[in-house]
CSV table of C-alpha atoms in Angstrom, one decimal:
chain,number,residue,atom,x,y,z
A,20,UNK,CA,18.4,-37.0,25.8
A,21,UNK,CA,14.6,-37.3,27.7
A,22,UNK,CA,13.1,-33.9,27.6
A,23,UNK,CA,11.0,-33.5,30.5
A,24,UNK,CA,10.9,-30.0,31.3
A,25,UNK,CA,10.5,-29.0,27.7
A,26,UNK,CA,8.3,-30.1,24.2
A,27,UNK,CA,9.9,-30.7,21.3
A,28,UNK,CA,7.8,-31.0,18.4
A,29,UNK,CA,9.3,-30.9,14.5
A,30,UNK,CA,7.1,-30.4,11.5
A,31,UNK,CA,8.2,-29.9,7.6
A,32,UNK,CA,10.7,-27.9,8.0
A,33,UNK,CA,9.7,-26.1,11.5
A,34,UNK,CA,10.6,-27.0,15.1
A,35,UNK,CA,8.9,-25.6,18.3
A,36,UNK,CA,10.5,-25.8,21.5
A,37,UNK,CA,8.5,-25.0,24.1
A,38,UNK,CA,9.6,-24.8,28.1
A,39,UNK,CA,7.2,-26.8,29.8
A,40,UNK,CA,7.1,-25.7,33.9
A,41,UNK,CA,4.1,-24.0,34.6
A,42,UNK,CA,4.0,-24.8,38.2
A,43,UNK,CA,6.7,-21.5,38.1
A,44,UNK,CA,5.8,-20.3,35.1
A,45,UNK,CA,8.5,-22.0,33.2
A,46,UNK,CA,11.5,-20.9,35.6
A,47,UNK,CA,14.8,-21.9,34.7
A,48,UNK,CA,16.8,-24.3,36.6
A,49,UNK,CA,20.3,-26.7,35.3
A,50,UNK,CA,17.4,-29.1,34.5
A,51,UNK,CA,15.5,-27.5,31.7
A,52,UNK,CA,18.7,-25.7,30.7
A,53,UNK,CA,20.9,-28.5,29.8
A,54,UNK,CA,17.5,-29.9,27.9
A,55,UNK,CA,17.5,-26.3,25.6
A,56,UNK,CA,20.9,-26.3,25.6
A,57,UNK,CA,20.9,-30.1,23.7
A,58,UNK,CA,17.7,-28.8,21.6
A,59,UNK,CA,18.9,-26.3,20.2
A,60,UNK,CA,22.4,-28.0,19.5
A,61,UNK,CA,20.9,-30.6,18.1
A,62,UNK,CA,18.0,-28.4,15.5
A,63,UNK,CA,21.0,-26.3,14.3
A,64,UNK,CA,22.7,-29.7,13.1
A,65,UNK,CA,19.7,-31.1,11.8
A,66,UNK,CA,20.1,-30.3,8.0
A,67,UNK,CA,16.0,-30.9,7.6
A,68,UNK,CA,15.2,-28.2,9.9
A,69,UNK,CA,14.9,-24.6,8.6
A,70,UNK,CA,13.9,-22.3,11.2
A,71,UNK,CA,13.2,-22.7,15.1
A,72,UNK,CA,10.5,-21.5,17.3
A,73,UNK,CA,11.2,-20.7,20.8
A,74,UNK,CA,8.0,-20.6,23.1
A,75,UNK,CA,6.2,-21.6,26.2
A,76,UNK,CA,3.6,-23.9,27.0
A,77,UNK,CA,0.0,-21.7,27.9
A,78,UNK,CA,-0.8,-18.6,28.0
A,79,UNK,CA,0.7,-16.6,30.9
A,80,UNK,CA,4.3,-16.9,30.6
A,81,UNK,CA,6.8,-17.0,28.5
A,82,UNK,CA,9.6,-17.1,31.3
A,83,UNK,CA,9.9,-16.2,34.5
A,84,UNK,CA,13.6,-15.9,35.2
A,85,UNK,CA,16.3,-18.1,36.9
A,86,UNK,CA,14.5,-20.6,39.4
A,87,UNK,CA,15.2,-19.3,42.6
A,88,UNK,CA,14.9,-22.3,44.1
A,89,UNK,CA,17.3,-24.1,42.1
A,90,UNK,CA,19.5,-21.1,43.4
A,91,UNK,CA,19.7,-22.4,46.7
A,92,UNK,CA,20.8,-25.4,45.6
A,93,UNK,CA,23.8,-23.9,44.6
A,94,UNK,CA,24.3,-22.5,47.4
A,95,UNK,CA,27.8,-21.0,48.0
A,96,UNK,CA,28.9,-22.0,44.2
A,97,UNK,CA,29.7,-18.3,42.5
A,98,UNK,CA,27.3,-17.0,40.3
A,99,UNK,CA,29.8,-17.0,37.5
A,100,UNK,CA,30.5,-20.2,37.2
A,101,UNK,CA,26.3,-21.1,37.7
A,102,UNK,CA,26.0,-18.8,34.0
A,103,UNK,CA,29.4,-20.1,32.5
A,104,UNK,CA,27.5,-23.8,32.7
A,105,UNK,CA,24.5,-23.1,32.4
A,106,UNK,CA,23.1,-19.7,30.5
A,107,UNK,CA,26.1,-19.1,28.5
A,108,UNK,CA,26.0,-22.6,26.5
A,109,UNK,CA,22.4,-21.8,25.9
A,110,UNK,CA,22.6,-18.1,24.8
A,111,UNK,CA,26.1,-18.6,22.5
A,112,UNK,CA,23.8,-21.7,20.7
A,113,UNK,CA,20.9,-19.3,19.7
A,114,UNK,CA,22.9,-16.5,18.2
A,115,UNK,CA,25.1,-19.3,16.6
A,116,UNK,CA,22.5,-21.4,15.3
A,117,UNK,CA,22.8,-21.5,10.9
A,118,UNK,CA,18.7,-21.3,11.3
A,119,UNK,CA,16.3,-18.2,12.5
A,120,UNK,CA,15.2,-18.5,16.1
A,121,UNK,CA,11.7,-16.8,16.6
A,122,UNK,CA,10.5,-16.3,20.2
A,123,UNK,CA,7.0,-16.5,20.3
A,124,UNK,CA,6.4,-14.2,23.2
A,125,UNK,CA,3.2,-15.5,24.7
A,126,UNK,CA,3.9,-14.4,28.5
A,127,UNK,CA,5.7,-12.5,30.8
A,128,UNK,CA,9.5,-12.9,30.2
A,129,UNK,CA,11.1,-11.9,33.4
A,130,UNK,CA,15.2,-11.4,34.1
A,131,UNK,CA,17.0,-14.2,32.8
A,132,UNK,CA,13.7,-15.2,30.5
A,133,UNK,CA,13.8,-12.0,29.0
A,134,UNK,CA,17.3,-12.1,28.3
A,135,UNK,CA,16.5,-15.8,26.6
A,136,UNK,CA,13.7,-13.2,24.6
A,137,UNK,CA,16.3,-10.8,23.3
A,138,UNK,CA,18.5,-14.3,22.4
A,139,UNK,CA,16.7,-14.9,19.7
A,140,UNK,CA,16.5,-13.0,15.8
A,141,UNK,CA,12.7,-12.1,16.4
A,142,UNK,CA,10.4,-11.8,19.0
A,143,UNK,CA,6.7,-12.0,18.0
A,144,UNK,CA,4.6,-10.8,21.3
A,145,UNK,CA,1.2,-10.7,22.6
A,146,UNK,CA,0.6,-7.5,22.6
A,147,UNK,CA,-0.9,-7.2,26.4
A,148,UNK,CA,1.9,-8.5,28.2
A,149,UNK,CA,5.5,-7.5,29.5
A,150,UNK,CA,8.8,-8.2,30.0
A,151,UNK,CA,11.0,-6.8,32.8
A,152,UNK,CA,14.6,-6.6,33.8
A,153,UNK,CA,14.2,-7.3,37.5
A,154,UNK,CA,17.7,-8.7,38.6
A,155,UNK,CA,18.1,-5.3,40.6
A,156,UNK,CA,14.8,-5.9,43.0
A,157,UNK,CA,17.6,-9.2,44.6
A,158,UNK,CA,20.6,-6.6,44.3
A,159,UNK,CA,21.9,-7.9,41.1
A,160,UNK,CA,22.8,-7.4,37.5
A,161,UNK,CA,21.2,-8.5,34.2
A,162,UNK,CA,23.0,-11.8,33.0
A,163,UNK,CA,22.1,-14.3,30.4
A,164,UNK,CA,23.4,-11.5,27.8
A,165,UNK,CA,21.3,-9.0,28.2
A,166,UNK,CA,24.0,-6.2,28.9
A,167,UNK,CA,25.2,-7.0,25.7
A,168,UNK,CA,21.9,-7.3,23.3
A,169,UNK,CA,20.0,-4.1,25.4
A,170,UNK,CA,22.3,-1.1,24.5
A,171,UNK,CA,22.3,-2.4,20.5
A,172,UNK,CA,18.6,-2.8,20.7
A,173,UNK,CA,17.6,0.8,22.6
A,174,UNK,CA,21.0,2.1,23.3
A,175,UNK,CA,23.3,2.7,26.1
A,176,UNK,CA,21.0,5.4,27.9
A,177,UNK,CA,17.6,3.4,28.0
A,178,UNK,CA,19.1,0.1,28.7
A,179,UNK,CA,20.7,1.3,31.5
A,180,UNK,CA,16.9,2.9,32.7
A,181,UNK,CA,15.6,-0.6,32.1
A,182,UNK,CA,18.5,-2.6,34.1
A,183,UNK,CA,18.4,-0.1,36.9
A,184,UNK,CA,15.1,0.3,37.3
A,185,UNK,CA,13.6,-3.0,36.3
A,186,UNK,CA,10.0,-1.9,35.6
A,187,UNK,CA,7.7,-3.9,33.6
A,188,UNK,CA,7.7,-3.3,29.6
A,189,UNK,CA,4.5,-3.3,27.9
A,190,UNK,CA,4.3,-4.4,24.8
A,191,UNK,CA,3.4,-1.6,23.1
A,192,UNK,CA,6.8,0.2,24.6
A,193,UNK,CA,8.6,-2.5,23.5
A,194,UNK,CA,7.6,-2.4,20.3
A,195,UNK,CA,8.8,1.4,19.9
A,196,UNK,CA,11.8,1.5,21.3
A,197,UNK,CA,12.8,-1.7,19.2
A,198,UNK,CA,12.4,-4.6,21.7
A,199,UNK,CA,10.3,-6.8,20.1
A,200,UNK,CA,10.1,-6.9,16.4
A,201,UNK,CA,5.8,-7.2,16.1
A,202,UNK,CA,3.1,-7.4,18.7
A,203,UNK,CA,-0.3,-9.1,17.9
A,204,UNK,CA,-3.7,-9.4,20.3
A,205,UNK,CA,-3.2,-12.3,21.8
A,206,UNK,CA,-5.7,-14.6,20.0
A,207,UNK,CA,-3.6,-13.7,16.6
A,208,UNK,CA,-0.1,-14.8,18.2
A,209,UNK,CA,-0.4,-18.0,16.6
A,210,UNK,CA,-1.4,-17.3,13.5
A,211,UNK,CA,1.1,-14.9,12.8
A,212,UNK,CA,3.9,-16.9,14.5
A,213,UNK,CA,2.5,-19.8,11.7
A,214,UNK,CA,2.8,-17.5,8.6
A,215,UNK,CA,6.1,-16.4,9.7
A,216,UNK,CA,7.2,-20.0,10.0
A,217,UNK,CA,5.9,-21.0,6.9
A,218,UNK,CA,8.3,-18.2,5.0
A,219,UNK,CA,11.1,-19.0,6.9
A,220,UNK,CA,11.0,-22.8,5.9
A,221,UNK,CA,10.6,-22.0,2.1
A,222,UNK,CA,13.4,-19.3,2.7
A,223,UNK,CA,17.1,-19.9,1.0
A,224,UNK,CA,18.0,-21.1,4.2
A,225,UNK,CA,22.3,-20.9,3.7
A,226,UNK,CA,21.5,-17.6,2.7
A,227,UNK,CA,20.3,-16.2,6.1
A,228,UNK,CA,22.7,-18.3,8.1
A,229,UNK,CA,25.4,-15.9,6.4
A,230,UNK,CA,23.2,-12.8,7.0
A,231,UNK,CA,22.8,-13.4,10.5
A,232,UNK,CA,26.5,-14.3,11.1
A,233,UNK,CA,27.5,-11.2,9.8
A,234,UNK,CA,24.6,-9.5,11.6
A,235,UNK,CA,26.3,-10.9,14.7
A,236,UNK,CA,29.4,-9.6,14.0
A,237,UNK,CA,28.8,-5.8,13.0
A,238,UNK,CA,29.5,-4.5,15.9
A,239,UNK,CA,32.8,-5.4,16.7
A,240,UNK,CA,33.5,-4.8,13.2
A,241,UNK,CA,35.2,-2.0,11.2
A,242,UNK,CA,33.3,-1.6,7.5
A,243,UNK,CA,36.2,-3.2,5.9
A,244,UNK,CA,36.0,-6.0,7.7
A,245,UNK,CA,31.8,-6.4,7.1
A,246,UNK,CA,32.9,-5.8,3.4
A,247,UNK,CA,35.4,-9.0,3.6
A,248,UNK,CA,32.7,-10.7,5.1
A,249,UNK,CA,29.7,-9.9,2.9
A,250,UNK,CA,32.3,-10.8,-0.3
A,251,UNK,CA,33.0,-14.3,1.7
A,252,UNK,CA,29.5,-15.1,2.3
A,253,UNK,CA,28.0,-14.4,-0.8
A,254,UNK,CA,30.9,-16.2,-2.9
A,255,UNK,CA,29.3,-18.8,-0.6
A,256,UNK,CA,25.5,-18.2,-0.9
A,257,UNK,CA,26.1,-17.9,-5.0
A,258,UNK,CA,27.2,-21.9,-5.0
A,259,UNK,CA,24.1,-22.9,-3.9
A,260,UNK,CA,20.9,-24.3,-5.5
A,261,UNK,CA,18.6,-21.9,-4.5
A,262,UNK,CA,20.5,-18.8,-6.1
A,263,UNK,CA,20.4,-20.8,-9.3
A,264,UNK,CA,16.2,-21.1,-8.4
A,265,UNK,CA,16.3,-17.7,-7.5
A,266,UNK,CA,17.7,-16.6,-10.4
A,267,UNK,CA,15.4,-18.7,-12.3
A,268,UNK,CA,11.9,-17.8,-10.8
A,269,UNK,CA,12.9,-14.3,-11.7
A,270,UNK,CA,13.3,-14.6,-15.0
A,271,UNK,CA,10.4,-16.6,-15.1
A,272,UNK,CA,8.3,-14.3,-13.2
A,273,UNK,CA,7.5,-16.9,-10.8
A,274,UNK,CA,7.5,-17.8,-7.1
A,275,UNK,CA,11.2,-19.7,-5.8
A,276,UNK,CA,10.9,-22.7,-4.9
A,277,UNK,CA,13.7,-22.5,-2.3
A,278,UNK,CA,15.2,-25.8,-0.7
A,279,UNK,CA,17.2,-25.0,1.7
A,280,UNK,CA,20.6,-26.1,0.2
């Protein structure tokens, strides 16, 4: 597929996809949703790639929500069926993907973008900006899986304050009520982003695949059932190389050369 609305850029180990509109401070429409809907199908099958960064191009946004515009355009086509083709693809492929998925918050993410934020396993944010639930200011309801990743993030009581309300989130709140997982000045976004990326792509990369499947699935889970699956996934994770080089570098008292497999 020709990306036009995003950048896809892949590095030892590290991809970066970054939505590239702008114009409307990288709005979503079908267009550049069917392009990070085939991105991020295509990173999680690419065996080479160990961890994902999600981002957006400059410096003011990160995402400004569902592309109104592109909403009249479907015009008279229920809302539904606009999320089951487009968002839900999208949002199923992050949590899904074998790989970590950072969001490197560098704007405002803004109703659907913000739900695109909480999508991924960490968001690293600029510490002066904000994100915002603002679906009620056009009479309607989070989508794009925030209902679902808001109460397990700040429970049931705040995230209904944030849906119903939809005020703007500084960073600093976010940070405290468990939002975002670390927020940087601005000018050390990247550099922190870059460190983080450099420890997942030498991480034992089969081995967070299982954590974060599990992770996914504690919540509809009794304990018996996380047991079963933390006995299945490390019978798994103790198979592979890097356990052996784990196990290794220990003994040796050295650094792990993980690679991936």
């Amino acid at each position: 597929m020709d990306y036009n609305n995003i950048l896809l850029e892949v590095d030892n180990g590290k991809a970066k996809v970054s939505l590239n509109r702008p114009e409307v401070f990288h709005a979503l429409n079908g267009a550049i949703l069917k392009e990070l809907q085939h991105a991020i199908k295509t990173l999680s099958e690419d065996t080479s790639v160990r961890v994902i960064t999600l981002t957006g191009t400059g410096e003011s946004a990160f995402c400004s929500g569902a592309d109104l515009k592109d909403g009249m355009e479907n015009a008279g086509k229920p809302l539904g069926e606009v999320l089951a083709e487009n968002y839900e693809p999208l949002i199923i492929g992050i949590r899904e993907c074998p790989k970590p998925v950072l969001c490197k918050l560098n704007g405002i993410a803004a109703g659907a973008g913000m739900s695109l934020a909480l999508a991924c396993d960490m968001i690293i944010a600029n510490d002066s900006t904000y994100m915002t639930e603002l679906f009620v200011g056009i009479g309607l309801m989070p989508d794009a899986g925030s209902m679902y990743f808001l109460p397990r993030l700040v429970g049931v009581q705040k995230a209904f304050e944030l849906c119903s309300t939809g005020r703007k989130i500084y960073m600093p709140e976010a940070h405290q009520i468990g939002l975002v997982s670390k927020i940087v000045p601005a000018e050390q976004l990247d550099q922190t982003v870059a460190e983080l990326e450099e420890y997942y792509a030498n991480a034992p990369t089969v081995a967070i695949a299982h954590m974060k499947k599990v992770l996914n699935e504690t919540y509809e889970s009794s304990l018996e059932q996380v047991l079963a699956m933390e006995a299945k996934g490390q019978t798994k994770c103790g198979y592979t190389e890097d356990f052996g080089e784990g196990v290794m570098a220990f003994l040796q008292k050295r650094k792990p050369n993980f690679k991936g497999a």
